[in-house]
Short mmCIF file of C-alpha atoms in Angstrom, two decimals:
data_model
loop_
_atom_site.label_atom_id
_atom_site.label_comp_id
_atom_site.label_asym_id
_atom_site.label_seq_id
_atom_site.Cartn_x
_atom_site.Cartn_y
_atom_site.Cartn_z
CA VAL B 3 78.95 131.29 154.22
CA PHE B 4 75.42 131.63 153.19
CA THR B 5 73.25 128.52 152.51
CA PHE B 6 69.99 128.31 150.91
CA ALA B 7 67.76 125.17 150.70
CA ALA B 8 64.49 124.21 149.03
CA ASP B 9 61.84 122.66 151.15
CA SER B 10 60.84 120.57 148.08
CA GLY B 11 61.22 120.62 144.37
CA ASP B 12 64.25 121.36 142.28
CA LEU B 13 66.42 124.59 142.53
CA THR B 14 67.97 123.94 139.10
CA GLY B 15 67.90 127.13 137.03
CA THR B 16 67.94 129.49 139.86
CA ARG B 17 69.90 132.48 139.15
CA VAL B 18 72.62 133.81 141.37
CA THR B 19 74.36 137.15 141.04
CA ALA B 20 76.86 138.93 143.24
CA ASN B 21 78.38 142.42 143.24
CA LYS B 22 81.77 140.99 144.20
CA PRO B 23 83.43 137.59 143.28
CA ILE B 24 81.85 134.56 145.12
CA THR B 25 82.25 130.67 145.10
CA PHE B 26 78.97 129.00 144.39
CA LEU B 27 78.43 125.18 145.17
CA THR B 28 75.29 123.49 144.74
CA GLY B 29 73.79 119.89 145.12
CA HIS B 30 71.75 117.60 147.15
CA GLU B 31 72.43 115.84 150.43
CA CYS B 32 71.13 112.52 149.36
CA ALA B 33 69.70 112.15 145.94
CA PHE B 34 67.95 109.20 144.36
CA VAL B 35 68.80 109.08 140.75
CA PRO B 36 66.40 108.21 139.02
CA THR B 37 63.85 108.63 141.88
CA GLU B 38 62.71 105.03 141.80
CA ASN B 39 66.26 103.68 142.15
CA THR B 40 68.26 103.18 145.46
CA ALA B 41 70.64 104.16 147.00
CA CYS B 42 70.81 107.97 147.56
CA ASP B 43 73.94 109.79 147.85
CA ILE B 44 75.40 113.31 148.05
CA LEU B 45 75.49 115.31 144.81
CA LEU B 46 78.00 118.50 144.86
CA GLU B 47 79.62 120.60 142.41
CA GLN B 48 81.12 124.03 142.17
CA ILE B 49 79.15 125.94 139.35
CA PRO B 50 81.33 128.45 137.30
CA PRO B 51 80.00 131.74 136.21
CA THR B 52 77.81 131.68 132.96
CA GLU B 53 80.41 133.64 131.05
CA THR B 54 82.61 130.50 131.23
CA TRP B 55 79.89 127.75 130.01
CA GLY B 56 80.38 126.26 126.57
CA PHE B 57 78.90 125.25 123.26
CA GLN B 58 80.37 121.93 122.29
CA PHE B 59 80.61 118.90 124.86
CA VAL B 60 81.36 115.33 124.62
CA LEU B 61 79.28 112.66 126.67
CA THR B 62 81.23 109.42 127.61
CA PRO B 63 79.50 106.40 129.42
CA LEU B 64 80.55 105.42 132.82
CA THR B 65 82.54 102.12 132.95
CA THR B 66 80.72 99.04 133.89
CA ARG B 67 77.46 100.81 134.37
CA GLU B 68 74.38 100.03 132.25
CA GLY B 69 73.66 103.76 131.81
CA SER B 70 74.51 107.22 132.77
CA GLY B 71 72.56 110.33 133.52
CA PHE B 72 73.22 113.80 131.91
CA LYS B 73 71.79 117.23 132.91
CA PHE B 74 71.65 120.26 130.52
CA LEU B 75 71.14 123.81 131.76
CA ALA B 76 70.71 127.01 129.70
CA SER B 77 71.68 130.41 130.61
CA GLN B 78 69.87 132.29 128.04
CA ASP B 79 66.38 132.25 126.18
CA GLY B 80 66.28 130.64 122.87
CA THR B 81 68.90 127.96 123.47
CA SER B 82 69.01 125.14 120.76
CA VAL B 83 70.97 121.81 121.78
CA LYS B 84 71.74 119.13 119.36
CA ILE B 85 72.48 115.79 120.78
CA SER B 86 74.20 113.29 118.36
CA CYS B 87 75.23 109.76 119.71
CA ASN B 88 77.05 106.90 118.28
CA ASP B 89 78.17 103.38 119.12
CA VAL B 90 81.69 102.17 119.17
CA ASP B 91 81.43 101.18 115.58
CA GLY B 92 80.34 104.86 114.56
CA ASP B 93 76.75 103.99 113.83
CA ASN B 94 74.39 106.73 114.78
CA VAL B 95 72.02 105.37 117.51
CA ILE B 96 70.13 108.65 118.29
CA SER B 97 69.88 112.33 117.17
CA GLU B 98 67.57 114.51 119.11
CA SER B 99 67.31 118.32 120.09
CA LEU B 100 66.44 120.24 123.04
CA SER B 101 64.94 123.83 123.21
CA LEU B 102 65.63 125.60 126.29
CA ASN B 103 64.96 129.05 128.01
CA ALA B 104 67.12 130.84 130.55
CA GLY B 105 67.25 128.67 133.64
CA GLY B 106 65.61 125.77 131.66
CA SER B 107 66.99 122.20 132.05
CA ASP B 108 66.53 118.56 130.82
CA PHE B 109 67.65 115.29 132.21
CA LYS B 110 68.61 112.52 129.86
CA ILE B 111 69.79 108.88 130.67
CA TYR B 112 71.75 107.21 127.80
CA PRO B 113 72.90 103.56 127.79
CA LYS B 114 76.45 102.43 128.10
CA THR B 115 76.86 101.89 124.30
CA TYR B 116 76.22 105.71 123.60
CA TRP B 117 79.12 108.13 122.92
CA CYS B 118 77.46 111.70 122.20
CA PHE B 119 78.46 115.08 120.86
CA ILE B 120 76.62 118.13 122.06
CA GLU B 121 76.28 121.37 120.11
CA SER B 122 74.33 124.47 121.37
CA ASN B 123 73.74 127.89 119.81
CA ARG B 124 74.08 129.52 123.30
CA PRO B 125 75.99 128.69 126.36
CA ILE B 126 75.12 125.83 128.21
CA LEU B 127 76.24 123.79 131.52
CA VAL B 128 76.28 119.98 131.17
CA VAL B 129 76.81 117.44 134.12
CA THR B 130 77.15 113.71 134.39
CA ILE B 131 75.22 112.03 137.21
CA SER B 132 75.79 108.52 138.38
CA LEU B 133 72.60 106.45 138.78
CA GLY B 134 71.62 104.58 141.82
CA TYR B 135 73.01 100.96 141.68
CA THR B 136 69.64 99.49 141.47
CA PHE B 137 69.36 100.88 137.73
CA ASP B 138 71.80 98.04 136.62
CA GLU B 139 70.77 94.47 136.03
CA PRO B 140 72.43 92.24 137.17
CA ILE B 141 73.93 93.99 140.38
CA THR B 142 77.42 93.04 140.77
CA GLU B 143 80.50 94.23 142.80
CA SER B 144 81.70 96.12 139.76
CA ASN B 145 78.64 98.34 139.42
CA LEU B 146 77.57 98.65 143.20
CA ALA B 147 77.62 102.45 142.83
CA ASP B 148 75.60 105.38 144.02
CA PRO B 149 74.82 108.62 142.72
CA PHE B 150 77.60 111.39 142.45
CA MET B 151 77.75 114.47 140.06
CA PHE B 152 80.55 116.18 138.10
CA MET B 153 80.75 118.88 135.54
CA ILE B 154 81.72 117.96 131.96
CA PRO B 155 84.17 120.70 130.63
CA PRO B 156 83.19 122.16 127.21
CA LEU B 157 85.67 121.71 124.41
CA GLY B 158 86.55 125.49 124.65
CA GLN B 159 87.82 124.95 128.12
CA LEU B 160 89.94 121.72 127.93
CA SER B 161 93.44 122.15 129.18
CA ASN B 162 96.21 119.61 128.59
CA ASP B 163 98.60 118.79 131.63
CA TYR B 164 96.66 117.26 134.61
CA THR B 165 97.89 115.92 137.90
CA LEU B 166 95.17 113.63 139.40
CA VAL B 167 94.70 112.35 142.96
CA PHE B 168 92.58 109.07 143.54
CA SER B 169 90.66 108.49 146.81
CA GLN B 170 91.78 104.86 146.79
CA SER B 171 90.68 103.81 150.29
CA ASP B 172 87.94 105.05 152.65
CA ALA B 173 86.77 103.78 156.04
CA ILE B 174 83.12 103.68 156.10
CA GLY B 175 81.50 103.42 159.59
CA SER B 176 78.67 100.94 158.58
CA PHE B 177 81.30 98.38 156.86
CA ASP B 178 83.59 96.11 158.91
CA ASP B 179 86.38 96.88 156.53
CA ALA B 180 87.60 99.74 154.41
CA VAL B 181 85.99 100.68 151.04
CA ASN B 182 88.68 100.39 148.31
CA PHE B 183 87.90 102.26 145.49
CA VAL B 184 89.10 101.26 141.90
CA PRO B 185 89.43 104.50 139.88
CA GLN B 186 88.32 104.84 136.46
CA ILE B 187 89.25 107.72 133.92
CA ASN B 188 87.40 108.88 130.81
CA PHE B 189 89.48 110.78 128.28
CA ILE B 190 88.08 113.22 125.72
CA VAL B 191 90.29 114.53 122.68
CA PRO B 192 89.02 117.01 120.03
CA ALA B 193 89.13 115.49 116.46
CA ALA B 194 91.62 118.34 115.25
CA ASP B 195 94.23 117.34 118.04
CA PHE B 196 93.95 113.48 117.80
CA ASP B 197 96.46 112.83 115.17
CA ARG B 198 98.78 115.41 116.26
CA GLY B 199 99.80 113.73 119.58
CA LYS B 200 99.74 110.67 121.85
CA LEU B 201 98.23 110.14 125.39
CA ILE B 202 100.94 110.41 128.02
CA LEU B 203 100.19 108.81 131.41
CA ASN B 204 102.81 109.11 134.15
CA ASN B 205 105.35 110.29 131.45
CA ARG B 206 104.92 107.27 129.36
CA ALA B 207 103.02 107.02 125.98
CA VAL B 208 100.00 104.79 126.28
CA ASP B 209 98.01 103.17 123.41
CA ILE B 210 94.17 102.69 124.32
CA ASN B 211 91.09 102.29 122.23
CA PHE B 212 89.38 105.48 121.50
CA THR B 213 85.86 105.77 119.98
CA ALA B 214 85.23 108.41 117.35
CA ILE B 215 82.36 110.64 118.23
CA HIS B 216 80.36 112.29 115.39
CA ASP B 217 78.56 115.65 115.30
CA SER B 218 75.10 116.48 113.89
CA SER B 219 76.57 116.65 110.32
CA GLY B 220 78.16 113.05 110.60
CA GLU B 221 81.76 114.39 110.85
CA VAL B 222 84.08 113.10 113.54
CA ALA B 223 84.17 115.78 116.13
CA ALA B 224 86.10 114.16 118.99
CA TYR B 225 87.31 110.86 120.43
CA GLY B 226 86.69 109.29 123.78
CA ALA B 227 88.00 106.39 125.78
CA GLN B 228 87.60 104.70 128.96
CA PHE B 229 90.72 103.70 130.99
CA VAL B 230 91.20 101.77 134.35
CA PRO B 231 94.77 103.08 135.84
CA ASN B 232 97.07 100.43 137.35
CA VAL B 233 96.96 101.41 140.91
CA ASP B 234 96.63 99.44 144.08
CA PRO B 235 93.42 100.44 145.83
CA THR B 236 94.81 99.53 149.22
CA ALA B 237 98.05 101.59 148.82
CA PRO B 238 98.58 105.19 149.82
CA THR B 239 97.34 107.81 147.43
CA SER B 240 99.83 109.06 145.06
CA PRO B 241 99.64 111.61 142.18
CA PHE B 242 98.89 110.56 138.83
CA SER B 243 99.69 112.63 135.65
CA ALA B 244 97.85 112.73 132.32
CA ARG B 245 98.50 114.91 129.20
CA PHE B 246 98.28 114.77 125.35
CA SER B 247 101.46 115.36 123.44
CA GLY B 248 101.57 117.64 120.54
CA ARG B 249 101.99 121.43 120.77
CA GLY B 250 98.68 123.20 121.29
CA THR B 251 96.57 120.11 121.76
CA THR B 252 94.05 119.63 124.47
CA LEU B 253 92.64 116.74 126.50
CA GLY B 254 89.59 116.32 128.63
CA VAL B 255 89.85 114.26 131.82
CA LEU B 256 87.19 112.82 134.01
CA VAL B 257 87.83 110.70 137.19
CA TYR B 258 85.30 108.50 139.00
CA ALA B 259 85.17 105.49 141.26
CA TRP B 260 82.67 103.36 143.30
CA TYR B 261 82.75 100.48 145.52
CA ARG B 262 79.98 98.89 147.90
CA GLU B 263 77.41 101.67 147.61
CA THR B 264 79.62 104.72 147.77
CA ALA B 265 81.26 106.66 144.88
CA TYR B 266 82.85 109.87 143.82
CA GLY B 267 83.63 111.71 140.76
CA TYR B 268 85.18 114.89 139.38
CA PRO B 269 86.51 116.56 136.21
CA GLY B 270 90.43 116.20 136.19
CA GLY B 271 90.67 120.08 135.52
CA MET B 272 89.35 122.75 133.02
CA LYS B 273 90.05 126.16 132.24
CA VAL B 274 87.53 128.97 133.19
CA ASP B 275 88.06 131.45 130.49
CA SER B 276 85.24 133.83 129.46
CA ILE B 277 84.53 132.20 126.17
CA ALA B 278 80.67 132.77 126.28
CA VAL B 279 81.37 136.60 126.05
CA PRO B 280 78.67 139.11 125.02
CA ILE B 281 79.27 141.59 122.15
CA TYR B 282 77.87 144.99 123.12
CA CYS B 283 75.04 145.53 120.53
CA PRO B 284 73.49 148.97 120.74
CA ILE B 285 70.50 149.70 118.58
CA SER B 286 71.64 152.86 116.66
CA GLU B 287 70.02 156.41 116.70
CA PRO B 288 67.78 156.84 113.37
CA GLN B 289 69.88 157.43 110.40
CA PRO B 290 68.84 159.50 107.42
CA VAL B 291 68.77 157.75 104.15
CA GLY B 292 67.72 160.51 101.62
CA SER B 293 69.39 160.62 98.38
CA GLU B 294 72.10 162.85 99.39
CA THR B 295 73.08 160.81 102.38
CA SER B 296 74.53 157.61 100.76
CA GLY B 297 77.82 156.55 102.09
CA GLU B 298 79.44 155.04 105.29
CA ILE B 299 78.02 154.65 108.80
CA LEU B 300 80.88 153.90 111.26
CA VAL B 301 79.80 152.10 114.44
CA PRO B 302 82.20 151.35 117.32
CA ILE B 303 81.39 147.87 119.08
CA SER B 304 83.20 146.14 121.83
CA ARG B 305 83.21 142.72 123.67
CA THR B 306 84.01 141.52 127.24
CA GLY B 307 85.85 138.81 128.90
CA VAL B 308 88.82 137.00 127.39
CA ALA B 309 88.99 138.04 123.67
CA GLU B 310 90.19 134.76 121.99
CA GLY B 311 89.84 134.17 118.37
CA GLU B 312 88.03 135.90 115.58
CA ALA B 313 84.48 136.86 116.15
CA CYS B 314 82.17 138.41 113.42
CA VAL B 315 78.92 140.33 113.62
CA GLN B 316 76.54 141.29 111.14
CA PHE B 317 74.18 144.53 110.90
CA GLU B 318 70.64 143.95 110.65
CA VAL B 319 69.22 146.97 108.99
CA GLY B 320 65.47 148.07 109.36
CA ASN B 321 62.99 149.06 111.62
CA GLY B 322 62.95 152.61 110.26
CA THR B 323 60.55 154.43 107.94
CA ALA B 324 62.90 153.70 105.04
CA VAL B 325 62.19 150.39 103.02
CA VAL B 326 65.18 148.02 102.28
CA ASN B 327 65.89 147.43 98.56
CA GLU B 328 63.46 150.16 97.86
CA ASP B 329 64.74 153.36 99.31
CA TYR B 330 68.22 152.12 99.91
CA ARG B 331 70.52 148.98 99.90
CA VAL B 332 73.37 147.74 102.20
CA GLU B 333 76.50 146.54 100.53
CA ASP B 334 79.00 146.00 103.58
CA ASP B 335 77.06 144.61 106.54
CA MET B 336 79.79 142.27 108.24
CA CYS B 337 82.22 143.39 110.89
CA CYS B 338 84.82 141.20 112.71
CA PHE B 339 87.15 141.33 115.77
CA GLU B 340 90.71 140.27 115.07
CA ALA B 341 92.17 137.41 117.24
CA GLU B 342 92.69 139.39 120.47
CA GLU B 343 90.63 142.67 119.70
CA ARG B 344 88.24 143.87 122.32
CA THR B 345 86.98 146.88 120.31
CA THR B 346 86.69 147.69 116.71
CA GLU B 347 84.94 150.01 114.41
CA CYS B 348 82.35 148.60 111.86
CA ARG B 349 81.83 150.11 108.62
CA ILE B 350 78.47 149.82 106.99
CA VAL B 351 77.99 151.07 103.30
CA VAL B 352 74.35 152.34 102.85
CA ILE B 353 73.40 153.33 99.34
CA ALA B 354 70.14 155.25 98.82
CA ASP B 355 68.42 154.43 95.46
CA GLY B 356 67.13 158.06 95.04
CA ASN B 357 63.52 157.06 96.11
CA ALA B 358 63.95 158.16 99.79
CA GLU B 359 62.33 161.21 101.11
CA GLU B 360 64.76 163.48 103.09
CA ASP B 361 62.95 162.73 106.24
CA GLU B 362 62.96 158.91 106.06
CA THR B 363 65.34 157.13 108.53
CA LEU B 364 66.46 153.64 109.20
CA HIS B 365 67.63 151.62 112.40
CA PHE B 366 70.23 149.14 112.63
CA LYS B 367 71.33 146.62 115.08
CA ILE B 368 74.04 143.94 115.46
CA VAL B 369 73.51 140.19 115.20
CA PRO B 370 76.43 137.86 116.18
CA THR B 371 77.42 135.20 113.53
CA ALA B 372 79.80 133.27 115.57
CA ASP B 373 79.08 130.59 118.15
CA ASN B 374 81.31 132.05 120.69
CA CYS B 375 79.51 135.44 120.64
CA VAL B 376 76.34 136.34 122.53
CA CYS B 377 74.63 139.56 121.56
CA ASP B 378 72.98 141.45 124.52
CA ASP B 379 70.50 143.91 123.24
CA ASN B 380 70.01 145.35 126.90
CA LEU B 381 73.52 146.91 126.82
#
């Protein structure tokens, strides 16, 4: 085990690489969030590899709290994040955007009435951070919480069938009696799955109120809900199951609890597929485009990680001595992977207009057109 700590400041955005598989955990031994609010508590989360980060997320408020903190972290330059929040009636309350480079981050606090949808053009990591209890006014037994941190699974990493364990009782040395946690659960269901099934808790269908959450175009993208499971906080811990019926549907589960200035939180589970996979994007050798060389150029491309779903790229032709739409034109510049293809051969149709000199050349490179593709020009 290797431990690295900062003497001061924030280590957010530090890049960690290894030549063999590792587990990486990060956090703070006692963080004040925000800095002017008490009390402090430990923040700890296991960080997955960047190729498993995502493009779409749902932010749900923590039950009984006046507000919740959210941190956004980018893995690549040129990351644009759209944040769209609405209230329980579906009325838009805020629309804003973030521009981040690799290792860049931003922290936002949204009130308890905000249900938000996040869209990013490049893979990001998003976490929820509970705020110190003095953030809330008035302070009551129901919101007497301390900071904790948990990762929000991207929609592309949602699973379905979960078994949850609640830490219902904890003996704290500074208290005369045990701390009896009352667990809370937030559920997330993508809009495409919502009408195809039911929420099943402990093998029984449950009807709870879901809030529709809109994306930046105003369309319903997901649904979120808060739920308090009927468990005895003083009883021994027992498993609790959650799933969403309907073949092929997905469900997000976030678990948290607090009582008397202590708290915990964790995602109920998530997949760790390589959904932010790079496409190898070589810049070609110069290609002649004289009047005798009209025809097809065939270029092999490949992608890494888990090859899920169709992904398309577009060839950007230029940077040579030939002039687009003067010396030549391009008719077929799109290329797609099939659902589980890792490699394919792209066919580019280049037609010379007869004005190109024999020694004129062009270069082309590949530009991804799907959100789940990241083009790496360095490969």
